[in-house]
CSV table of C-alpha atoms in Angstrom, one decimal:
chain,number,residue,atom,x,y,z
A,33,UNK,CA,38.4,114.7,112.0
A,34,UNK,CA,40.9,112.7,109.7
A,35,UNK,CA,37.9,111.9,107.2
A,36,UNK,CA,37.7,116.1,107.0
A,37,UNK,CA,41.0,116.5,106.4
A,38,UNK,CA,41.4,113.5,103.7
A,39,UNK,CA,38.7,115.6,102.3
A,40,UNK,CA,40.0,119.0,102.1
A,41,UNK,CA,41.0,120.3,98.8
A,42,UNK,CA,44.5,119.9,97.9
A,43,UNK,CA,45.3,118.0,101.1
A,44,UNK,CA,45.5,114.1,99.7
A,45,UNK,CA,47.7,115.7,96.8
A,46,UNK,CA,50.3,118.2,98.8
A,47,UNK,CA,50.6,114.9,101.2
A,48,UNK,CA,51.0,112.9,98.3
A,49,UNK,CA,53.8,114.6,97.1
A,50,UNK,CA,56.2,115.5,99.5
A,51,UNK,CA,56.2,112.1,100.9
A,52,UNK,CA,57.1,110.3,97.6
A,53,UNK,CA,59.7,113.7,97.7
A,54,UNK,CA,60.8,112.4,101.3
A,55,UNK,CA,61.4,108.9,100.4
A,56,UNK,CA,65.6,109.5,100.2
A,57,UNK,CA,64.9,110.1,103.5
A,58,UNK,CA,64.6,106.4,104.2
A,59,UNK,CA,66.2,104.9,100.7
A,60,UNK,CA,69.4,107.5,100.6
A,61,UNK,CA,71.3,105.9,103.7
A,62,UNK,CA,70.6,102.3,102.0
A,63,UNK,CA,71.7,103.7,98.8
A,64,UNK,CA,74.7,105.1,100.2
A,65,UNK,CA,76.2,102.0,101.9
A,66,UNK,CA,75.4,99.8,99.5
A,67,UNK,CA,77.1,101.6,96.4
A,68,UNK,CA,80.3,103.1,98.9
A,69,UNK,CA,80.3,98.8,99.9
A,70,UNK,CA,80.8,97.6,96.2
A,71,UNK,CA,83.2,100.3,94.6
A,72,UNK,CA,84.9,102.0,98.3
A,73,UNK,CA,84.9,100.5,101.1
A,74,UNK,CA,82.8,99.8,104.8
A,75,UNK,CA,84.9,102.9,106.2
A,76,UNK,CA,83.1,105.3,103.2
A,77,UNK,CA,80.1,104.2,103.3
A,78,UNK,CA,79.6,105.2,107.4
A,79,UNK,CA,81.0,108.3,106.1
A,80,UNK,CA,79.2,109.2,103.2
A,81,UNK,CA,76.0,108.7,105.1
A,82,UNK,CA,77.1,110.8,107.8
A,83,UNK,CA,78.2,113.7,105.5
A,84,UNK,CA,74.6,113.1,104.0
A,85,UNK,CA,72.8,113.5,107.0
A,86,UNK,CA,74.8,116.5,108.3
A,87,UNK,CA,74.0,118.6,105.2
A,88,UNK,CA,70.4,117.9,105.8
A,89,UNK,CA,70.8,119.1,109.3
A,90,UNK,CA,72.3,122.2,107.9
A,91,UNK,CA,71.4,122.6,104.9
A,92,UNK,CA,67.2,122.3,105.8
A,93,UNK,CA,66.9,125.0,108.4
A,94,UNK,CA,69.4,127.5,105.8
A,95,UNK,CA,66.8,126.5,102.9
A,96,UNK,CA,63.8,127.2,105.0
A,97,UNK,CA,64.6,130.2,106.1
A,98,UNK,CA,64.9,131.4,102.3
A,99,UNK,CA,61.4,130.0,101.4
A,100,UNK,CA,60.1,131.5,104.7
A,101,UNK,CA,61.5,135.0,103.4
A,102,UNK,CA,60.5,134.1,99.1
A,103,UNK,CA,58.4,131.7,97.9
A,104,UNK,CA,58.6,127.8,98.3
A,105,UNK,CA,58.6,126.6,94.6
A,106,UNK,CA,61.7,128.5,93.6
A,107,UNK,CA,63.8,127.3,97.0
A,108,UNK,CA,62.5,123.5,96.7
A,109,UNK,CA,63.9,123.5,92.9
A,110,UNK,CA,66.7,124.8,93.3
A,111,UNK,CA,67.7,122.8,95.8
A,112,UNK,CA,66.0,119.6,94.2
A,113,UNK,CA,68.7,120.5,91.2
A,114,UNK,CA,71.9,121.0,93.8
A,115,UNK,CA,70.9,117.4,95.8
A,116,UNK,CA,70.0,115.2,92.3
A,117,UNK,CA,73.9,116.9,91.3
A,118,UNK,CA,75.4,115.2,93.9
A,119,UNK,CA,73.5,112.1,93.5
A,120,UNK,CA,74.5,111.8,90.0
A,121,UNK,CA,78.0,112.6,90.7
A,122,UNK,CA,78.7,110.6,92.9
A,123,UNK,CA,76.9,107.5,90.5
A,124,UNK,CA,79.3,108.3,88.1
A,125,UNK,CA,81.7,106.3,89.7
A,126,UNK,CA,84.5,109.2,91.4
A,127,UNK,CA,87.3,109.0,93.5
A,128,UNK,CA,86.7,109.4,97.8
A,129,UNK,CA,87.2,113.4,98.1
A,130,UNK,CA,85.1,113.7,95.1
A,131,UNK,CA,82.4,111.2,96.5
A,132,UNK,CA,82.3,113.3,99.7
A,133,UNK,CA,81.9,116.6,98.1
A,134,UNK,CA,79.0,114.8,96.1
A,135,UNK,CA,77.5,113.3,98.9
A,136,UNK,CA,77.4,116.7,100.9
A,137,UNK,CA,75.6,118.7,98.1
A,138,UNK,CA,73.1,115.9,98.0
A,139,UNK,CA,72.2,116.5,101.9
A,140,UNK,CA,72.3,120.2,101.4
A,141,UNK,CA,70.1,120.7,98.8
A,142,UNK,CA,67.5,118.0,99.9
A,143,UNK,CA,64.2,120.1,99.7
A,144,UNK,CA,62.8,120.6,103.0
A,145,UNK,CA,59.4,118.9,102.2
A,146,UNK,CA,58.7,118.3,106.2
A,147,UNK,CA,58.9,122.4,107.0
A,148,UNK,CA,57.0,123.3,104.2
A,149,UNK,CA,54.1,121.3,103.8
A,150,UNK,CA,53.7,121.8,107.8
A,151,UNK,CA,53.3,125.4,106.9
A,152,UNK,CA,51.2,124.9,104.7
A,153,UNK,CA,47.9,123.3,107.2
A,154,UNK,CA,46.6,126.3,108.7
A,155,UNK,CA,46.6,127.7,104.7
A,156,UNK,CA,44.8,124.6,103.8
A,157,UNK,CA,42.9,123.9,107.5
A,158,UNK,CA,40.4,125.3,110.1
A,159,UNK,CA,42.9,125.8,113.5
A,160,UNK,CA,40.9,122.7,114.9
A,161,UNK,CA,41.8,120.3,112.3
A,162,UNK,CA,45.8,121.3,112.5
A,163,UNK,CA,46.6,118.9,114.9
A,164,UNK,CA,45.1,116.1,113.1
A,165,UNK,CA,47.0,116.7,110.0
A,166,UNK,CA,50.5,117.2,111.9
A,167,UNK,CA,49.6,113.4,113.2
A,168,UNK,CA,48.7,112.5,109.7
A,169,UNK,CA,51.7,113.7,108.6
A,170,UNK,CA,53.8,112.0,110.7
A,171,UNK,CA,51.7,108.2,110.6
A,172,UNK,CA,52.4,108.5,106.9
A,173,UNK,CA,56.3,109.7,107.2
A,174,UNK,CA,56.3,106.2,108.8
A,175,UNK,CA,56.0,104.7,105.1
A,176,UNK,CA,59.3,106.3,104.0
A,177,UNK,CA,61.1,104.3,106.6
A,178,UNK,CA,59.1,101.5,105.6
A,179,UNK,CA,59.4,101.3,102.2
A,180,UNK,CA,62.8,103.7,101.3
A,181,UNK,CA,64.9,101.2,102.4
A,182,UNK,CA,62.9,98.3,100.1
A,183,UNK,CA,62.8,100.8,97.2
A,184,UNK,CA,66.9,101.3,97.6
A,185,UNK,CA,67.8,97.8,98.2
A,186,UNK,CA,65.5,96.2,95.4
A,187,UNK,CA,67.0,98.8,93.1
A,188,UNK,CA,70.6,97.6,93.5
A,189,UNK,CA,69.6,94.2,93.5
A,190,UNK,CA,68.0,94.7,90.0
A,191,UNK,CA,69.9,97.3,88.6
A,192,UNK,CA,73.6,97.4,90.4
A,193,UNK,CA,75.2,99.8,93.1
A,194,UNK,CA,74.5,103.2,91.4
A,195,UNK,CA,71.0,102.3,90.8
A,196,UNK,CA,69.9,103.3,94.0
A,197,UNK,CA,71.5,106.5,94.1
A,198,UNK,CA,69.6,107.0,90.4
A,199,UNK,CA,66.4,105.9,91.9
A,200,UNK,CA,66.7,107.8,95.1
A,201,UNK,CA,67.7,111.3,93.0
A,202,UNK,CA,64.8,110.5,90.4
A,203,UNK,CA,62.2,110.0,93.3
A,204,UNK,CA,63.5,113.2,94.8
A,205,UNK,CA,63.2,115.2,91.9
A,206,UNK,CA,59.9,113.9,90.7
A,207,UNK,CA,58.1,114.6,94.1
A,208,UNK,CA,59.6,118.3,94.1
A,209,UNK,CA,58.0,119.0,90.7
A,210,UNK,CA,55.0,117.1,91.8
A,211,UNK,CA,54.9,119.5,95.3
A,212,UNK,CA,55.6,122.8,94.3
A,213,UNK,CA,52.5,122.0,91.2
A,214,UNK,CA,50.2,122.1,93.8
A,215,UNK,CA,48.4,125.5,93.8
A,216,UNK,CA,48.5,125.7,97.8
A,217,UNK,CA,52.5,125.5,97.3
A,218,UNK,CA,52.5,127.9,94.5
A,219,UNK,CA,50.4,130.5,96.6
A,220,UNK,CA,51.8,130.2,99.5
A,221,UNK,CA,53.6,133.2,101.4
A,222,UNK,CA,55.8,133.8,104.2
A,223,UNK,CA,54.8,136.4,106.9
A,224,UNK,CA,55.9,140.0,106.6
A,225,UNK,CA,58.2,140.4,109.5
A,226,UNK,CA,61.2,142.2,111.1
A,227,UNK,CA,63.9,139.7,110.0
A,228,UNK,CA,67.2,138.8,112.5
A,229,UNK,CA,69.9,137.3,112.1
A,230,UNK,CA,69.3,134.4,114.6
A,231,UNK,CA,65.6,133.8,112.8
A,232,UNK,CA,63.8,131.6,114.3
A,233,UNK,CA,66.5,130.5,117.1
A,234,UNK,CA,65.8,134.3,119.1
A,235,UNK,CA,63.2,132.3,120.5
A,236,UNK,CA,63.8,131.0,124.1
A,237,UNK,CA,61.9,128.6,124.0
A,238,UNK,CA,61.8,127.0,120.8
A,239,UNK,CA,65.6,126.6,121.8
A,240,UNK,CA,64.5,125.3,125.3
A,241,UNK,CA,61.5,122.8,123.1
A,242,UNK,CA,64.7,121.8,120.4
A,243,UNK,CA,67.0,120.6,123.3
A,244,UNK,CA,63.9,118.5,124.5
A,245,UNK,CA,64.1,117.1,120.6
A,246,UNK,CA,67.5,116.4,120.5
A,247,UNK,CA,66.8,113.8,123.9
A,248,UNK,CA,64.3,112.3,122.2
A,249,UNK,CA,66.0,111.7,118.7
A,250,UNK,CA,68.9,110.4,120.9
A,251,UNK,CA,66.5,107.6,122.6
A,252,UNK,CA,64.8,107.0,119.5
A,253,UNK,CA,68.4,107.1,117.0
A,254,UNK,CA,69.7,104.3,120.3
A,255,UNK,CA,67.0,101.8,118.9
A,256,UNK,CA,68.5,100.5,115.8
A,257,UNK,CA,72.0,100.1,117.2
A,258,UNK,CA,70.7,98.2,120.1
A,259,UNK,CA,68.6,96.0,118.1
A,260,UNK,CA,71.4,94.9,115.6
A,261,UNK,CA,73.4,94.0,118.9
A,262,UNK,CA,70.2,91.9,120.3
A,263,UNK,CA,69.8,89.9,117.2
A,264,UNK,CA,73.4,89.0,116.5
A,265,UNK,CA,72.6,88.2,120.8
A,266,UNK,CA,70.4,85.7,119.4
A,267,UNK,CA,72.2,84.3,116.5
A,268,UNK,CA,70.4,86.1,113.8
A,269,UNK,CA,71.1,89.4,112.3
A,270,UNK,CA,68.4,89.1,110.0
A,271,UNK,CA,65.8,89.8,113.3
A,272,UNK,CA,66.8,93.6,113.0
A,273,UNK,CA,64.9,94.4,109.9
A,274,UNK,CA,61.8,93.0,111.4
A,275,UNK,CA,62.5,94.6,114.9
A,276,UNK,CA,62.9,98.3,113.7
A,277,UNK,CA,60.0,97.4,111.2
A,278,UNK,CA,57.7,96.2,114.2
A,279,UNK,CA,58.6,99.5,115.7
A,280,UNK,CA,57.7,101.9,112.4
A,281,UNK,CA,54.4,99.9,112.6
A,282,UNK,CA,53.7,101.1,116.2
A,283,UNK,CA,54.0,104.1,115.4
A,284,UNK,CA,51.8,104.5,112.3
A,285,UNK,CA,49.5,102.5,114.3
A,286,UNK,CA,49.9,105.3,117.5
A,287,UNK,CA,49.5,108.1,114.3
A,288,UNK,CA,46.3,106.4,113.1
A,289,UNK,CA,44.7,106.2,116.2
A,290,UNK,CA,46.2,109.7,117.4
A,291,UNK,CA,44.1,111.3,114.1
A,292,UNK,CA,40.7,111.1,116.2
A,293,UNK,CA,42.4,112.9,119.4
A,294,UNK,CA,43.4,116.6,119.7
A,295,UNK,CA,47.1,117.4,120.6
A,296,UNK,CA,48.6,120.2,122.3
A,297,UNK,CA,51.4,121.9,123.6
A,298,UNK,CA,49.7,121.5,127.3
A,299,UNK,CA,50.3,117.8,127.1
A,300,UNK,CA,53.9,117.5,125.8
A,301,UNK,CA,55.3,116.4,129.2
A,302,UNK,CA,53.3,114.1,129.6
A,303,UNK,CA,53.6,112.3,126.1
A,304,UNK,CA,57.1,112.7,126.8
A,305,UNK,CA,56.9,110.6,129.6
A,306,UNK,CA,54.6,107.8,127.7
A,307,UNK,CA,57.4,107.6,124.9
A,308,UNK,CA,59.9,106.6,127.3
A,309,UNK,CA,58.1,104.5,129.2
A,310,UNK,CA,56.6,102.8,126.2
A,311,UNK,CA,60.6,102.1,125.8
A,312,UNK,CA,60.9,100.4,129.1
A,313,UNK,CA,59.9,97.1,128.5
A,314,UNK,CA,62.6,96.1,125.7
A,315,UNK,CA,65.3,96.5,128.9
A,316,UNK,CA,63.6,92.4,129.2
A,317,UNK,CA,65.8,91.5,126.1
A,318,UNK,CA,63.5,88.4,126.1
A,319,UNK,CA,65.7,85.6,124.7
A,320,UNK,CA,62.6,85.4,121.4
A,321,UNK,CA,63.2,87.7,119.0
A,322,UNK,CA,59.4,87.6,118.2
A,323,UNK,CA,58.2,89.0,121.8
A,324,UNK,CA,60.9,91.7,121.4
A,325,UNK,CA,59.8,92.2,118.1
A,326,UNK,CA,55.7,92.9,120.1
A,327,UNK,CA,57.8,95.0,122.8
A,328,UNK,CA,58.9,97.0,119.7
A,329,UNK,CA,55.3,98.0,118.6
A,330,UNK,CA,54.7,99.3,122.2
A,331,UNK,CA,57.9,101.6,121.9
A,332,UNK,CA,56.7,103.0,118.7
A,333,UNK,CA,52.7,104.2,119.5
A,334,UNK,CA,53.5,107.3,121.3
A,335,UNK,CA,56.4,109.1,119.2
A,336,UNK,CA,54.0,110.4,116.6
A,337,UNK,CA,51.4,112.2,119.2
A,338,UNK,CA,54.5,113.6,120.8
A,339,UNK,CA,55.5,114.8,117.7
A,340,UNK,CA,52.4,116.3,116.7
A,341,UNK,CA,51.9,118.4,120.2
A,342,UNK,CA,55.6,118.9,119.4
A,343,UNK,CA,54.7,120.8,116.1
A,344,UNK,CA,51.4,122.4,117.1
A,345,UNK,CA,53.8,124.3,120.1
A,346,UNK,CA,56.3,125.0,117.2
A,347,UNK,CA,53.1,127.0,115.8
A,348,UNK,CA,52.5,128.8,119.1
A,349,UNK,CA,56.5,130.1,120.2
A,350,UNK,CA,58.3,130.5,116.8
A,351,UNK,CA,58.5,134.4,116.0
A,352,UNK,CA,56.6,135.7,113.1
A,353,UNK,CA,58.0,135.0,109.8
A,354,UNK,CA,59.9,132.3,110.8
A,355,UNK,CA,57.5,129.4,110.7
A,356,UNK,CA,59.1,127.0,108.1
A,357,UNK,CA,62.7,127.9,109.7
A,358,UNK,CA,61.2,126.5,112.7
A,359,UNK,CA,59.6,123.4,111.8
A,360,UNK,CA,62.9,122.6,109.4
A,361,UNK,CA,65.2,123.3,112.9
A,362,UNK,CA,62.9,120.6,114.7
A,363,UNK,CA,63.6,118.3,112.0
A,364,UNK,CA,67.3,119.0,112.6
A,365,UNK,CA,67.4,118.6,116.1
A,366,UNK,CA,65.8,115.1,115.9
A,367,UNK,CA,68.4,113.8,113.4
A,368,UNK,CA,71.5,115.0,115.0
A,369,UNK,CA,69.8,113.6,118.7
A,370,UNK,CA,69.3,110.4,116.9
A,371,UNK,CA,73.6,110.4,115.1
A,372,UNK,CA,74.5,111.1,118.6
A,373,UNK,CA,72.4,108.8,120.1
A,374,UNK,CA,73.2,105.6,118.0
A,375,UNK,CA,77.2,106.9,118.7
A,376,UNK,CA,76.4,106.8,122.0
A,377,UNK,CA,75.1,103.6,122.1
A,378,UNK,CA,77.5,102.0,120.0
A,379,UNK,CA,80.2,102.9,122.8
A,380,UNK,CA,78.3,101.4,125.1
A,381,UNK,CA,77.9,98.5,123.5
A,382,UNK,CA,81.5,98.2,122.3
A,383,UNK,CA,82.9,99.0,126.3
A,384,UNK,CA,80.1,96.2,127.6
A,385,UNK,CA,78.5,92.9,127.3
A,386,UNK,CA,74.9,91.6,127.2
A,387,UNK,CA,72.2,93.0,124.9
A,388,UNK,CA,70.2,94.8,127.5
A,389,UNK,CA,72.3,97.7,128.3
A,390,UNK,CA,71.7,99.0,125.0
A,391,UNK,CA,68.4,99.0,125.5
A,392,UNK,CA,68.8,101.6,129.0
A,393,UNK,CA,69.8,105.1,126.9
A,394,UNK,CA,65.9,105.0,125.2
A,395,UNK,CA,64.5,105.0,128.0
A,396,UNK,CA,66.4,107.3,130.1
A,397,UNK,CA,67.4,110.2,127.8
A,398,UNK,CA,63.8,110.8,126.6
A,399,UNK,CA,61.6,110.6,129.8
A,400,UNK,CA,64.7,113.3,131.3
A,401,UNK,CA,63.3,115.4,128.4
A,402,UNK,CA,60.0,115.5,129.6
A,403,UNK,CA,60.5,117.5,132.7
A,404,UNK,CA,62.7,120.5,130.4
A,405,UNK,CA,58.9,121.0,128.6
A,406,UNK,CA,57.5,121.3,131.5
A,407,UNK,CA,57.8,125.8,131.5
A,408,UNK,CA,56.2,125.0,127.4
A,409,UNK,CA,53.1,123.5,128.6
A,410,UNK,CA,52.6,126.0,131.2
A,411,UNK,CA,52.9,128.7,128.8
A,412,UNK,CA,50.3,126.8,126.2
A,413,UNK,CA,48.3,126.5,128.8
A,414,UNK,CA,48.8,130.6,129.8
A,415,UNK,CA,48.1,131.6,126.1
A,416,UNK,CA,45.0,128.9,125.0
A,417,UNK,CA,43.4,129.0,128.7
C-alpha cells in the first residue's frame, strides 16, 4: 500500500512541501530561546515560545476554517506573509512588548500545512489507501522534530541569535510557495455546506474525540520534562537530546511499519491503550541512560497508528464543509494537551523528588483516554459495518 501511494501523482511533492513548510514547527521553539537567551532574558524566552505556540492553537483552526469556506492557496499566503512579519520583527532586535506582539503574529499566521494536506488524500487517494497516507504523514512529521531543532541550533551557531528566526521564517515561506504550486492544492475545494457559527465543533463527538486528544498530548507533552529531570538524575543533561530523539525514532519506526496495516476509527481504544502502556516501562528510571534511552523507542511505536485511526475518524464525524477546520482543531488539541501536560509535570517534579514520578502522568492520562473513545468506535463500527 505505501509503495502505491509514494506512487500517486502529486503525492511525493504535496508531502514534500508542507513538511519542509512544517519544519518551524520543530526549529521555531529552538529559535525562540535561543535568540530571547542572548539579547532578553531565560524569563522571555519561556514566554515567547508559549505566545508562539498559543497563536498556532488559535490561529490554525481560525485559518482553516477560511480555506475550508475559499481556497487553500490564498489562506496559506496570506498567512505565510503575517507569520515571516513576525519573524522578521522580532530579528530586528525590538524591545519585550514589541517581541511578544511579533512572536504572536508569527504563531497566528503559521499556515496550517497539517489540515490541509490531510484534506487533500481522498482528492489525491482511493478511500483504501487514506489510512496509509495519514500514517505516512505522521512517520515523516517525525523528521521535523528531528531535524528543526538541528536546522535552528546549527543556524545560530553559524550565523548568530537572529539567524534562526531568519532561517525558520525563510523555510516557512519557501514551503508555502512550494505547497500551494502544487496543482492538487491549487484545485482543491471545500464542500458546499450550510455554514454555523461553531463549524466544525457542533459535532458531539469530534468534541468528545478532541478531549481524548488533549489526554494524549498531555502524556506525550509530560515526556520531555521528565526526561530533562532523569538525566540531570544521572548527572548528564546532555542524555535528553538523545532520549526524546530515541523516542521520535520509535515512532517513525511504529509509522513505517503502520504503512502496511489498515487503521480505523473501530480500533482507537484499543491503540489508546497500547500508547500508554508502551509508556509504562520508563516508570523503571533504570539508573543507564542508554536502557532508558531503548524504553524510549518502545514509548514512541504506537503514537502514529493512534494518530492515523485518529484522523481517519476525523473523516467520518466532522460535519460537511468543515473538514480542514477539523483536522486543524485536532492539531490544536494535541499542543495545548502537551503545554498543559509538561506544566503539569513540571509541578510535580518541582513539589517532589526522584526521577520516576515524572514518568507516572504518561502513562496514566492517556490510557484514561482510551475508555472516553470507546462510544467513537462503536459508532465506526455502526456506520462501516
Amino acid at each position: 500500500m505505501l509503495t502505491v501511494v509514494l506512487r500517486t501523482a502529486q503525492v511525493a511533492r504535496v508531502l514534500a512541501a508542507s513538511t519542509l513548510g512544517r519544519l518551524p514547527l520543530g526549529a521555531a521553539p529552538v529559535a525562540l530561546l535561543l535568540f530571547a537567551r542572548e539579547t532578553l532574558s531565560i524569563g522571555a524566552a519561556g514566554a515567547l515560545v508559549g505566545v508562539y505556540t498559543a497563536g498556532i492553537a488559535v490561529g490554525g483552526p481560525v485559518l482553516a476554517r477560511v480555506a475550508d469556506r475559499f481556497r487553500q492557496p490564498p489562506v496559506m499566503l496570506a498567512g505565510a506573509a503575517v507569520s515571516t512579519a513576525g519573524f522578521l520583527l522580532l530579528a530586528s532586535g525590538v524591545p519585550l512588548w514589541a517581541a511578544l506582539l511579533a512572536v504572536l503574529l508569527a504563531g497566528l499566521g503559521a499556515p496550517p500545512f497539517e489540515a490541509g494536506l490531510r484534506v487533500l488524500w481522498r482528492t489525491l487517494l482511493d478511500e483504501e489507501h487514506v489510512p496509509t497516507a495519514y500514517t505516512l504523514d505522521i512517520a515523516v512529521q517525525e523528521l521535523i522534530f528531528i531535524f528543526g531543532p538541528l536546522v535552528a541550533g546549527a543556524s545560530v551557531a553559524l550565523a548568530g541569535p537572529a539567524a534562526g528566526l531568519l532561517v525558520t521564517a525563510g523555510l516557512q515561506l519557501l514551503g508555502t510557495l512550494w505547497y500551494v504550486s502544487t496543482p492538487v492544492v491549487r484545485g482543491w475545494r471545500g464542500e458546499h455546506a450550510e455554514r454555523h457559527w461553531a463549524g466544525a465543533l457542533r459535532s458531539g463527538r469530534l468534541r468528545l474525540l478532541l478531549v481524548a486528544v488533549v489526554l494524549v498530548g498531555a502524556g506525550v507533552g509530560s515526556l520531555p520534562v521528565a526526561v530533562i529531570d532523569y538525566a540531570e538524575s544521572v548527572g548528564s543533561r546532555g542524555w535528553s537530546s538523545w532520549i526524546l530523539a530515541a523516542q521520535a525514532t520509535g515512532a517513525l519506526i511504529g509509522g513505517l511499519v503502520n504503512t502496511r496495516v489498515k487503521v480505523d476509527g473501530r480500533r482507537l481504544p484499543l491503540l489508546a491503550g497500547c500508547l500508554g502502556l508502551g509508556y509504562a516501562p520508563l516508570l523503571l528510571t533504570p539508573s543507564s541512560p542508554v536502557l532508558l534511552l531503548l524504553l524510549a523507542v518502545v514509548s514512541g511505536l504506537f503514537l502514529p497508528p493512534f494518530l492515523a485511526a485518529t484522523f481517519v475518524t476525523v473523516d467520518r464525524i466532522a460535519p460537511v464543509g468543515t473538514a480542514a477546520e477539523a483536522f486543524a482543531w485536532v492539531a490544536t488539541a494535541f499542543s495545548v494537551g502537551a503545554a498543559a501536560g509538561a506544566a503539569v509535570d513540571g509541578a510535580i517534579l518541582d513539589a517532589t523528588t526522584g526521577p520516576r514520578i515524572g514518568f507516572l502522568l504518561s502513562p496514566l492520562v492517556i490510557i484514561v483516554a482510551a475508555p472516553l473513545l470507546v462510544p467513537l468506535a462503536r459508532h465506526v463500527r455502526a456506520t462501516t459495518g
